[in-house]
């Protein structure tokens, strides 16, 4: 058997598996249908992706920003206190 021309993707980690399941559940049923821990996973994963890939501007501009008021507490719950503090300040600008 020959070696494929494309690189082999790594096996998904347990975190990948949980995040994919939470994202699929949110897409199917909405944020309100998620358990509290699932909401934290969803909020942190989506917000962090926006921030790290496009800056805070992307977070506000894209539909992820619809959940802006929920982000600070979600980040605080996972121990990301610096981001939680920054998000609290940003949310206060729009209140």
PDB file of C-alpha atoms in Angstrom:
ATOM      1  CA  UNK A   1       0.000   0.000   0.000  1.00  0.00           C
ATOM      2  CA  UNK A   2       1.405   3.405  -0.922  1.00  0.00           C
ATOM      3  CA  UNK A   3       1.704   6.353   1.409  1.00  0.00           C
ATOM      4  CA  UNK A   4      -1.070   8.923   0.875  1.00  0.00           C
ATOM      5  CA  UNK A   5      -0.023  12.331  -0.469  1.00  0.00           C
ATOM      6  CA  UNK A   6      -1.852  14.116   2.347  1.00  0.00           C
ATOM      7  CA  UNK A   7      -0.753  14.175   5.990  1.00  0.00           C
ATOM      8  CA  UNK A   8      -2.554  11.860   8.347  1.00  0.00           C
ATOM      9  CA  UNK A   9      -4.774  13.694  10.795  1.00  0.00           C
ATOM     10  CA  UNK A  10      -4.182  13.031  14.470  1.00  0.00           C
ATOM     11  CA  UNK A  11      -6.715  11.029  16.427  1.00  0.00           C
ATOM     12  CA  UNK A  12      -9.224  13.271  18.217  1.00  0.00           C
ATOM     13  CA  UNK A  13      -8.466  13.972  21.852  1.00  0.00           C
ATOM     14  CA  UNK A  14     -11.105  13.540  24.563  1.00  0.00           C
ATOM     15  CA  UNK A  15     -11.523  17.333  24.521  1.00  0.00           C
ATOM     16  CA  UNK A  16     -12.137  17.266  20.755  1.00  0.00           C
ATOM     17  CA  UNK A  17     -14.806  14.626  21.212  1.00  0.00           C
ATOM     18  CA  UNK A  18     -16.594  16.568  23.980  1.00  0.00           C
ATOM     19  CA  UNK A  19     -16.444  19.868  22.099  1.00  0.00           C
ATOM     20  CA  UNK A  20     -17.770  18.318  18.886  1.00  0.00           C
ATOM     21  CA  UNK A  21     -20.664  16.757  20.790  1.00  0.00           C
ATOM     22  CA  UNK A  22     -21.514  20.042  22.542  1.00  0.00           C
ATOM     23  CA  UNK A  23     -21.310  22.044  19.294  1.00  0.00           C
ATOM     24  CA  UNK A  24     -23.564  19.534  17.542  1.00  0.00           C
ATOM     25  CA  UNK A  25     -26.090  19.621  20.396  1.00  0.00           C
ATOM     26  CA  UNK A  26     -26.148  23.418  20.377  1.00  0.00           C
ATOM     27  CA  UNK A  27     -26.603  23.470  16.584  1.00  0.00           C
ATOM     28  CA  UNK A  28     -29.492  21.022  16.824  1.00  0.00           C
ATOM     29  CA  UNK A  29     -31.285  22.360  19.886  1.00  0.00           C
ATOM     30  CA  UNK A  30     -29.950  25.822  20.719  1.00  0.00           C
ATOM     31  CA  UNK A  31     -27.991  27.202  23.637  1.00  0.00           C
ATOM     32  CA  UNK A  32     -30.928  27.105  26.039  1.00  0.00           C
ATOM     33  CA  UNK A  33     -31.194  23.321  25.659  1.00  0.00           C
ATOM     34  CA  UNK A  34     -27.640  22.731  26.894  1.00  0.00           C
ATOM     35  CA  UNK A  35     -26.728  21.685  30.422  1.00  0.00           C
ATOM     36  CA  UNK A  36     -24.824  24.309  32.441  1.00  0.00           C
ATOM     37  CA  UNK A  37     -21.433  22.644  31.860  1.00  0.00           C
ATOM     38  CA  UNK A  38     -22.186  22.343  28.133  1.00  0.00           C
ATOM     39  CA  UNK A  39     -22.964  26.055  27.945  1.00  0.00           C
ATOM     40  CA  UNK A  40     -19.588  26.825  29.502  1.00  0.00           C
ATOM     41  CA  UNK A  41     -17.842  24.573  26.969  1.00  0.00           C
ATOM     42  CA  UNK A  42     -19.764  26.131  24.080  1.00  0.00           C
ATOM     43  CA  UNK A  43     -19.249  29.722  25.207  1.00  0.00           C
ATOM     44  CA  UNK A  44     -15.546  29.381  25.974  1.00  0.00           C
ATOM     45  CA  UNK A  45     -14.782  27.372  22.837  1.00  0.00           C
ATOM     46  CA  UNK A  46     -16.603  29.683  20.444  1.00  0.00           C
ATOM     47  CA  UNK A  47     -15.501  32.950  22.045  1.00  0.00           C
ATOM     48  CA  UNK A  48     -11.884  31.867  22.358  1.00  0.00           C
ATOM     49  CA  UNK A  49     -11.882  30.772  18.736  1.00  0.00           C
ATOM     50  CA  UNK A  50     -13.125  34.190  17.641  1.00  0.00           C
ATOM     51  CA  UNK A  51     -10.668  36.049  19.868  1.00  0.00           C
ATOM     52  CA  UNK A  52      -7.614  33.979  18.935  1.00  0.00           C
ATOM     53  CA  UNK A  53      -8.396  33.811  15.217  1.00  0.00           C
ATOM     54  CA  UNK A  54      -9.761  37.271  14.579  1.00  0.00           C
ATOM     55  CA  UNK A  55      -9.359  39.396  17.713  1.00  0.00           C
ATOM     56  CA  UNK A  56     -12.053  40.841  19.938  1.00  0.00           C
ATOM     57  CA  UNK A  57     -13.414  42.633  16.866  1.00  0.00           C
ATOM     58  CA  UNK A  58     -14.390  39.263  15.360  1.00  0.00           C
ATOM     59  CA  UNK A  59     -16.132  38.322  18.600  1.00  0.00           C
ATOM     60  CA  UNK A  60     -18.346  41.412  18.409  1.00  0.00           C
ATOM     61  CA  UNK A  61     -18.833  41.381  14.652  1.00  0.00           C
ATOM     62  CA  UNK A  62     -19.741  37.717  14.177  1.00  0.00           C
ATOM     63  CA  UNK A  63     -22.873  36.011  15.488  1.00  0.00           C
ATOM     64  CA  UNK A  64     -20.879  34.648  18.432  1.00  0.00           C
ATOM     65  CA  UNK A  65     -21.230  38.120  19.914  1.00  0.00           C
ATOM     66  CA  UNK A  66     -24.932  37.426  20.432  1.00  0.00           C
ATOM     67  CA  UNK A  67     -23.879  35.736  23.670  1.00  0.00           C
ATOM     68  CA  UNK A  68     -21.546  38.525  24.774  1.00  0.00           C
ATOM     69  CA  UNK A  69     -23.026  38.998  28.229  1.00  0.00           C
ATOM     70  CA  UNK A  70     -22.514  35.291  29.038  1.00  0.00           C
ATOM     71  CA  UNK A  71     -18.811  35.097  28.144  1.00  0.00           C
ATOM     72  CA  UNK A  72     -17.219  36.645  31.258  1.00  0.00           C
ATOM     73  CA  UNK A  73     -18.803  34.156  33.651  1.00  0.00           C
ATOM     74  CA  UNK A  74     -18.001  31.202  31.397  1.00  0.00           C
ATOM     75  CA  UNK A  75     -14.321  32.179  31.262  1.00  0.00           C
ATOM     76  CA  UNK A  76     -14.282  32.734  35.025  1.00  0.00           C
ATOM     77  CA  UNK A  77     -15.695  29.237  35.563  1.00  0.00           C
ATOM     78  CA  UNK A  78     -12.776  27.654  33.704  1.00  0.00           C
ATOM     79  CA  UNK A  79     -10.196  29.786  35.530  1.00  0.00           C
ATOM     80  CA  UNK A  80      -9.404  32.158  32.644  1.00  0.00           C
ATOM     81  CA  UNK A  81      -9.603  35.176  34.929  1.00  0.00           C
ATOM     82  CA  UNK A  82      -7.693  37.598  32.695  1.00  0.00           C
ATOM     83  CA  UNK A  83     -10.010  37.011  29.741  1.00  0.00           C
ATOM     84  CA  UNK A  84     -13.043  37.093  32.050  1.00  0.00           C
ATOM     85  CA  UNK A  85     -11.919  40.471  33.410  1.00  0.00           C
ATOM     86  CA  UNK A  86     -11.273  41.841  29.905  1.00  0.00           C
ATOM     87  CA  UNK A  87     -14.657  40.621  28.672  1.00  0.00           C
ATOM     88  CA  UNK A  88     -16.428  42.183  31.669  1.00  0.00           C
ATOM     89  CA  UNK A  89     -14.870  45.540  30.719  1.00  0.00           C
ATOM     90  CA  UNK A  90     -15.914  45.121  27.093  1.00  0.00           C
ATOM     91  CA  UNK A  91     -19.459  44.100  28.006  1.00  0.00           C
ATOM     92  CA  UNK A  92     -19.720  47.190  30.241  1.00  0.00           C
ATOM     93  CA  UNK A  93     -18.967  49.399  27.230  1.00  0.00           C
ATOM     94  CA  UNK A  94     -22.132  48.141  25.538  1.00  0.00           C
ATOM     95  CA  UNK A  95     -24.514  48.218  28.513  1.00  0.00           C
TER      96      UNK A  95
END
